[in-house]
Amino acid sequence: MLENTIELLSNSSNPVDKEWAAMYDLIYLRREKLLTPMEQLDRIEVFKPKEVEMKILKSILKAYIYSDLQERYSIFLHISGTDELIDSLTSTFIKDSFNIRLGLIMSYVYLFENDLEKSREYSYSILNQSFFENVKANAHHNLGTSFLLEGYEKASEHLNKALDFFMYHNQATKVKQVDLNLSFLQSLWNKDFAYTLSLDNHTCFLTYIYYLIKKGESILALEHINRIAIEDLDQWDKAFYFYYKGLLSQDKTDYYYSVEYFSNLNNFFHIQLPLLELKKLGENEVALRILRSRRRK
């Protein structure tokens, strides 16, 4: 449908239609991963839109690209004022369409900024609309994640709603992501369960190690974690690797490495995990509070 829309608009004699065709073509290339994020940014700057709808779409698309680059500060710069532009539209359908695009990215961004109130506000706005049922699973996933550290029941409720939808629609990648979150949640809150995820990547293997730690099988967990070559891990997995290693060693240095990697990712949600353990070990609460809210320049 997208390809047909691009062709139809490209053949229009209206220059605005042609500009929309170019914008949709960029969305297509992004979806198919045919351009790097920096190439996408270069292309999007060509557009100098006059129509409000295209101004909105340009801002939202740039927000998604900066999210790929882990540049959340840039997202806030480019998304500023978009809410007001959307409110100026007259069509309820178009408003909801843009609000959903905006809500999906901003619920994710605010989650990792650890502004959970704002993250949940955007997620609930997605659940409260009636046009686009298929995106509600993503809102449930973000909501479930936002409740991970607060308690089991609410987090489990939202994550399972997301999982049911993704399984029904055979979205294997999304199913794996939610399964990992559910496994982490169950281990975190000491729920008795059998670990069923395949250990086919570092993230799953590390989550299995966490499962063993929480089950009290520290010797086996230590054997597994010592087999991991840290240079093979990405920043996300390194952050959790050192958190789990700290749980086994009770060495403050491991927790501080975890804090460093979470900070490098601008992940101020999961950074609470090693900071909580450092607090238990008697670290200065003022210093920990600074680390909890620190932003990279």
Short mmCIF file of C-alpha atoms in Angstrom, two decimals:
data_model
loop_
_atom_site.label_atom_id
_atom_site.label_comp_id
_atom_site.label_asym_id
_atom_site.label_seq_id
_atom_site.Cartn_x
_atom_site.Cartn_y
_atom_site.Cartn_z
CA MET A 1 0.00 0.00 0.00
CA LEU A 2 2.84 2.38 0.85
CA GLU A 3 4.59 1.70 -2.46
CA ASN A 4 1.34 2.30 -4.39
CA THR A 5 0.77 5.55 -2.49
CA ILE A 6 4.28 6.74 -3.34
CA GLU A 7 3.77 5.97 -7.04
CA LEU A 8 0.37 7.67 -7.13
CA LEU A 9 1.62 10.85 -5.43
CA SER A 10 4.80 10.93 -7.53
CA ASN A 11 2.74 11.02 -10.71
CA SER A 12 0.59 13.89 -9.48
CA SER A 13 0.96 17.32 -11.09
CA ASN A 14 0.59 18.92 -7.64
CA PRO A 15 4.04 19.81 -6.17
CA VAL A 16 2.74 19.24 -2.63
CA ASP A 17 1.73 15.69 -3.58
CA LYS A 18 5.23 15.11 -4.95
CA GLU A 19 6.72 16.32 -1.67
CA TRP A 20 4.50 13.89 0.21
CA ALA A 21 5.70 11.13 -2.13
CA ALA A 22 9.32 11.95 -1.26
CA MET A 23 8.50 11.93 2.45
CA TYR A 24 6.75 8.55 2.21
CA ASP A 25 9.67 7.23 0.15
CA LEU A 26 12.00 8.16 2.99
CA ILE A 27 9.70 6.34 5.43
CA TYR A 28 9.80 3.30 3.15
CA LEU A 29 13.62 3.34 2.93
CA ARG A 30 13.79 3.69 6.71
CA ARG A 31 11.39 0.79 7.25
CA GLU A 32 13.42 -1.43 4.91
CA LYS A 33 16.69 -0.34 6.62
CA LEU A 34 18.13 0.85 3.31
CA LEU A 35 19.54 4.06 4.82
CA THR A 36 21.65 4.67 7.90
CA PRO A 37 20.22 7.07 10.51
CA MET A 38 22.64 9.79 9.40
CA GLU A 39 21.60 9.32 5.77
CA GLN A 40 17.98 9.62 6.86
CA LEU A 41 18.73 12.90 8.65
CA ASP A 42 20.47 14.25 5.53
CA ARG A 43 17.44 13.41 3.40
CA ILE A 44 14.85 14.78 5.76
CA GLU A 45 16.53 18.19 5.87
CA VAL A 46 15.68 18.61 2.17
CA PHE A 47 12.04 19.09 3.15
CA LYS A 48 10.93 22.65 3.87
CA PRO A 49 7.24 21.92 4.47
CA LYS A 50 4.51 24.53 4.45
CA GLU A 51 1.64 22.19 5.28
CA VAL A 52 1.06 21.66 9.02
CA GLU A 53 0.68 17.90 8.55
CA MET A 54 4.08 17.59 6.88
CA LYS A 55 5.72 19.78 9.52
CA ILE A 56 4.35 17.39 12.15
CA LEU A 57 5.47 14.28 10.28
CA LYS A 58 8.96 15.72 9.73
CA SER A 59 9.34 16.44 13.47
CA ILE A 60 8.10 13.00 14.48
CA LEU A 61 10.27 11.22 11.92
CA LYS A 62 13.35 13.10 13.15
CA ALA A 63 12.45 12.05 16.69
CA TYR A 64 12.44 8.39 15.63
CA ILE A 65 15.80 8.78 13.88
CA TYR A 66 17.39 10.44 16.91
CA SER A 67 15.98 7.64 19.05
CA ASP A 68 17.87 5.15 16.86
CA LEU A 69 21.00 7.21 17.55
CA GLN A 70 20.32 7.19 21.33
CA GLU A 71 20.25 11.02 21.20
CA ARG A 72 17.24 11.66 23.38
CA TYR A 73 18.19 15.28 24.10
CA SER A 74 17.94 15.95 20.35
CA ILE A 75 14.49 14.37 20.34
CA PHE A 76 13.24 16.95 22.84
CA LEU A 77 14.68 19.76 20.70
CA HIS A 78 12.98 18.62 17.51
CA ILE A 79 9.67 17.53 19.00
CA SER A 80 9.10 20.83 20.81
CA GLY A 81 5.81 22.44 19.76
CA THR A 82 4.54 19.36 17.92
CA ASP A 83 1.72 18.84 20.43
CA GLU A 84 0.37 22.31 19.63
CA LEU A 85 0.56 21.70 15.88
CA ILE A 86 -1.38 18.46 16.25
CA ASP A 87 -4.03 20.21 18.38
CA SER A 88 -4.51 22.73 15.56
CA LEU A 89 -5.75 20.01 13.18
CA THR A 90 -9.49 19.59 12.67
CA SER A 91 -9.74 15.90 11.73
CA THR A 92 -10.04 13.61 14.78
CA PHE A 93 -8.66 10.69 12.76
CA ILE A 94 -5.56 12.63 11.63
CA LYS A 95 -5.05 13.97 15.16
CA ASP A 96 -5.15 10.46 16.60
CA SER A 97 -2.82 9.19 13.89
CA PHE A 98 -0.18 11.80 14.73
CA ASN A 99 -0.74 11.56 18.48
CA ILE A 100 -0.08 7.82 18.29
CA ARG A 101 3.17 8.32 16.40
CA LEU A 102 4.19 10.95 18.91
CA GLY A 103 2.95 8.91 21.87
CA LEU A 104 4.90 5.79 20.91
CA ILE A 105 8.22 7.57 20.70
CA MET A 106 7.70 9.85 23.69
CA SER A 107 6.49 7.08 26.02
CA TYR A 108 9.72 5.25 25.16
CA VAL A 109 11.90 8.35 25.54
CA TYR A 110 10.42 9.40 28.88
CA LEU A 111 10.69 5.81 30.13
CA PHE A 112 14.46 5.84 29.77
CA GLU A 113 14.63 9.37 31.10
CA ASN A 114 12.96 7.80 34.18
CA ASP A 115 10.12 10.30 33.96
CA LEU A 116 7.57 7.55 34.45
CA GLU A 117 4.58 9.85 34.90
CA LYS A 118 5.09 11.39 31.44
CA SER A 119 5.87 8.01 29.89
CA ARG A 120 2.64 6.52 31.23
CA GLU A 121 0.65 9.58 30.19
CA TYR A 122 1.68 9.05 26.57
CA SER A 123 1.08 5.28 26.78
CA TYR A 124 -2.42 5.71 28.22
CA SER A 125 -3.21 8.21 25.47
CA ILE A 126 -2.54 5.43 22.95
CA LEU A 127 -4.79 3.01 24.83
CA ASN A 128 -7.59 5.58 24.99
CA GLN A 129 -7.94 6.04 21.22
CA SER A 130 -10.25 3.91 19.09
CA PHE A 131 -8.84 4.02 15.55
CA PHE A 132 -5.58 2.04 15.79
CA GLU A 133 -5.91 -1.14 17.85
CA ASN A 134 -2.67 -2.63 16.51
CA VAL A 135 -0.40 -0.15 18.32
CA LYS A 136 -1.93 -0.69 21.75
CA ALA A 137 0.35 -3.68 22.35
CA ASN A 138 3.37 -1.37 22.16
CA ALA A 139 1.75 0.90 24.74
CA HIS A 140 1.15 -2.09 27.03
CA HIS A 141 4.79 -3.12 26.57
CA ASN A 142 6.06 0.33 27.58
CA LEU A 143 3.61 0.51 30.49
CA GLY A 144 4.64 -2.93 31.72
CA THR A 145 8.29 -1.94 31.57
CA SER A 146 7.58 1.28 33.47
CA PHE A 147 6.13 -0.74 36.38
CA LEU A 148 9.00 -3.30 36.49
CA LEU A 149 10.68 -1.84 39.54
CA GLU A 150 7.49 -0.96 41.42
CA GLY A 151 5.77 -4.32 41.70
CA TYR A 152 4.94 -7.55 39.95
CA GLU A 153 1.20 -7.52 39.32
CA LYS A 154 0.75 -4.34 37.28
CA ALA A 155 3.89 -4.90 35.23
CA SER A 156 2.89 -8.51 34.53
CA GLU A 157 -0.64 -7.49 33.52
CA HIS A 158 0.54 -5.05 30.84
CA LEU A 159 3.39 -7.23 29.57
CA ASN A 160 1.09 -10.23 29.17
CA LYS A 161 -1.42 -8.14 27.21
CA ALA A 162 1.40 -7.10 24.88
CA LEU A 163 2.62 -10.70 24.62
CA ASP A 164 -0.83 -12.05 23.73
CA PHE A 165 -1.17 -9.56 20.88
CA PHE A 166 2.34 -10.13 19.47
CA MET A 167 1.92 -13.92 19.64
CA TYR A 168 -1.47 -13.77 17.92
CA HIS A 169 0.03 -11.70 15.10
CA ASN A 170 3.22 -13.80 14.84
CA GLN A 171 5.53 -10.87 15.59
CA ALA A 172 8.46 -13.01 16.68
CA THR A 173 10.91 -10.19 17.48
CA LYS A 174 8.37 -8.43 19.69
CA VAL A 175 7.46 -11.73 21.40
CA LYS A 176 11.14 -12.24 22.27
CA GLN A 177 11.45 -8.72 23.68
CA VAL A 178 8.39 -9.11 25.90
CA ASP A 179 9.45 -12.61 26.99
CA LEU A 180 12.80 -11.20 28.11
CA ASN A 181 11.08 -8.46 30.07
CA LEU A 182 8.72 -10.97 31.69
CA SER A 183 11.61 -13.24 32.62
CA PHE A 184 13.48 -10.32 34.18
CA LEU A 185 10.33 -9.28 36.04
CA GLN A 186 9.74 -12.78 37.41
CA SER A 187 13.34 -13.07 38.59
CA LEU A 188 13.32 -9.57 40.09
CA TRP A 189 10.23 -10.32 42.19
CA ASN A 190 11.28 -13.90 43.02
CA LYS A 191 8.44 -15.61 41.20
CA ASP A 192 8.84 -19.37 40.85
CA PHE A 193 9.06 -20.19 37.16
CA ALA A 194 11.01 -22.36 34.75
CA TYR A 195 13.35 -20.50 32.37
CA THR A 196 12.17 -21.39 28.86
CA LEU A 197 13.89 -18.87 26.57
CA SER A 198 16.45 -20.22 24.11
CA LEU A 199 19.99 -19.14 24.97
CA ASP A 200 20.77 -18.04 21.42
CA ASN A 201 22.11 -14.56 22.16
CA HIS A 202 23.96 -12.69 24.90
CA THR A 203 20.86 -10.92 26.21
CA CYS A 204 18.99 -14.20 26.75
CA PHE A 205 22.05 -15.83 28.29
CA LEU A 206 22.51 -12.93 30.72
CA THR A 207 18.83 -13.05 31.66
CA TYR A 208 19.29 -16.77 32.37
CA ILE A 209 22.23 -15.92 34.65
CA TYR A 210 19.99 -13.48 36.53
CA TYR A 211 17.40 -16.26 36.86
CA LEU A 212 20.06 -18.52 38.42
CA ILE A 213 21.20 -15.78 40.81
CA LYS A 214 17.68 -15.18 42.07
CA LYS A 215 17.10 -18.93 42.38
CA GLY A 216 20.11 -19.10 44.72
CA GLU A 217 22.30 -21.02 42.25
CA SER A 218 25.19 -18.56 42.53
CA ILE A 219 27.97 -21.07 41.78
CA LEU A 220 26.40 -22.08 38.47
CA ALA A 221 25.63 -18.43 37.65
CA LEU A 222 29.28 -17.51 38.32
CA GLU A 223 30.51 -20.32 36.08
CA HIS A 224 28.31 -19.03 33.26
CA ILE A 225 29.19 -15.36 33.66
CA ASN A 226 32.92 -16.17 33.70
CA ARG A 227 32.53 -17.80 30.28
CA ILE A 228 31.31 -14.57 28.67
CA ALA A 229 33.84 -12.54 26.65
CA ILE A 230 32.93 -8.97 27.59
CA GLU A 231 34.36 -7.59 24.35
CA ASP A 232 31.60 -9.46 22.49
CA LEU A 233 28.84 -7.57 24.32
CA ASP A 234 27.14 -4.36 23.24
CA GLN A 235 26.67 -1.49 25.71
CA TRP A 236 23.21 -2.69 26.79
CA ASP A 237 24.44 -6.18 27.62
CA LYS A 238 27.57 -4.81 29.31
CA ALA A 239 25.41 -2.73 31.65
CA PHE A 240 23.46 -5.81 32.76
CA TYR A 241 26.57 -8.02 32.77
CA PHE A 242 28.24 -5.83 35.39
CA TYR A 243 25.00 -5.52 37.37
CA TYR A 244 24.67 -9.32 37.54
CA LYS A 245 28.39 -9.68 38.25
CA GLY A 246 27.99 -7.21 41.11
CA LEU A 247 25.14 -9.30 42.56
CA LEU A 248 27.55 -12.25 42.61
CA SER A 249 30.69 -10.43 43.80
CA GLN A 250 29.18 -7.66 45.94
CA ASP A 251 32.07 -5.59 44.58
CA LYS A 252 31.15 -1.91 44.27
CA THR A 253 33.40 -1.60 41.22
CA ASP A 254 31.15 -3.93 39.22
CA TYR A 255 28.10 -1.86 40.09
CA TYR A 256 29.87 1.35 39.10
CA TYR A 257 30.77 -0.18 35.73
CA SER A 258 27.07 -0.99 35.31
CA VAL A 259 26.18 2.61 36.19
CA GLU A 260 28.70 3.85 33.62
CA TYR A 261 27.26 1.76 30.78
CA PHE A 262 23.65 2.62 31.63
CA SER A 263 24.69 6.29 31.73
CA ASN A 264 26.40 6.00 28.34
CA LEU A 265 23.09 4.71 26.99
CA ASN A 266 21.20 7.57 28.67
CA ASN A 267 19.21 4.81 30.36
CA PHE A 268 18.14 6.44 33.62
CA PHE A 269 15.44 3.83 34.22
CA HIS A 270 17.50 0.65 34.55
CA ILE A 271 20.36 2.58 36.16
CA GLN A 272 18.25 2.39 39.34
CA LEU A 273 19.22 -1.28 39.65
CA PRO A 274 22.97 -0.90 40.37
CA LEU A 275 22.37 2.34 42.28
CA LEU A 276 20.01 0.54 44.65
CA GLU A 277 22.66 -2.11 45.31
CA LEU A 278 25.29 0.57 45.93
CA LYS A 279 22.93 2.19 48.43
CA LYS A 280 22.61 -1.17 50.22
CA LEU A 281 26.42 -1.28 50.40
CA GLY A 282 26.46 2.08 52.18
CA GLU A 283 27.50 4.42 49.35
CA ASN A 284 26.90 8.13 49.82
CA GLU A 285 23.24 8.87 48.99
CA VAL A 286 23.97 12.38 47.69
CA ALA A 287 26.49 10.99 45.19
CA LEU A 288 24.04 8.29 44.13
CA ARG A 289 21.29 10.87 43.64
CA ILE A 290 23.60 12.84 41.33
CA LEU A 291 24.36 9.70 39.31
CA ARG A 292 20.65 8.90 39.14
CA SER A 293 19.84 12.16 37.36
CA ARG A 294 23.08 12.82 35.47
CA ARG A 295 22.75 13.59 31.77
CA ARG A 296 25.52 13.21 29.24
CA LYS A 297 26.60 16.44 27.50
#
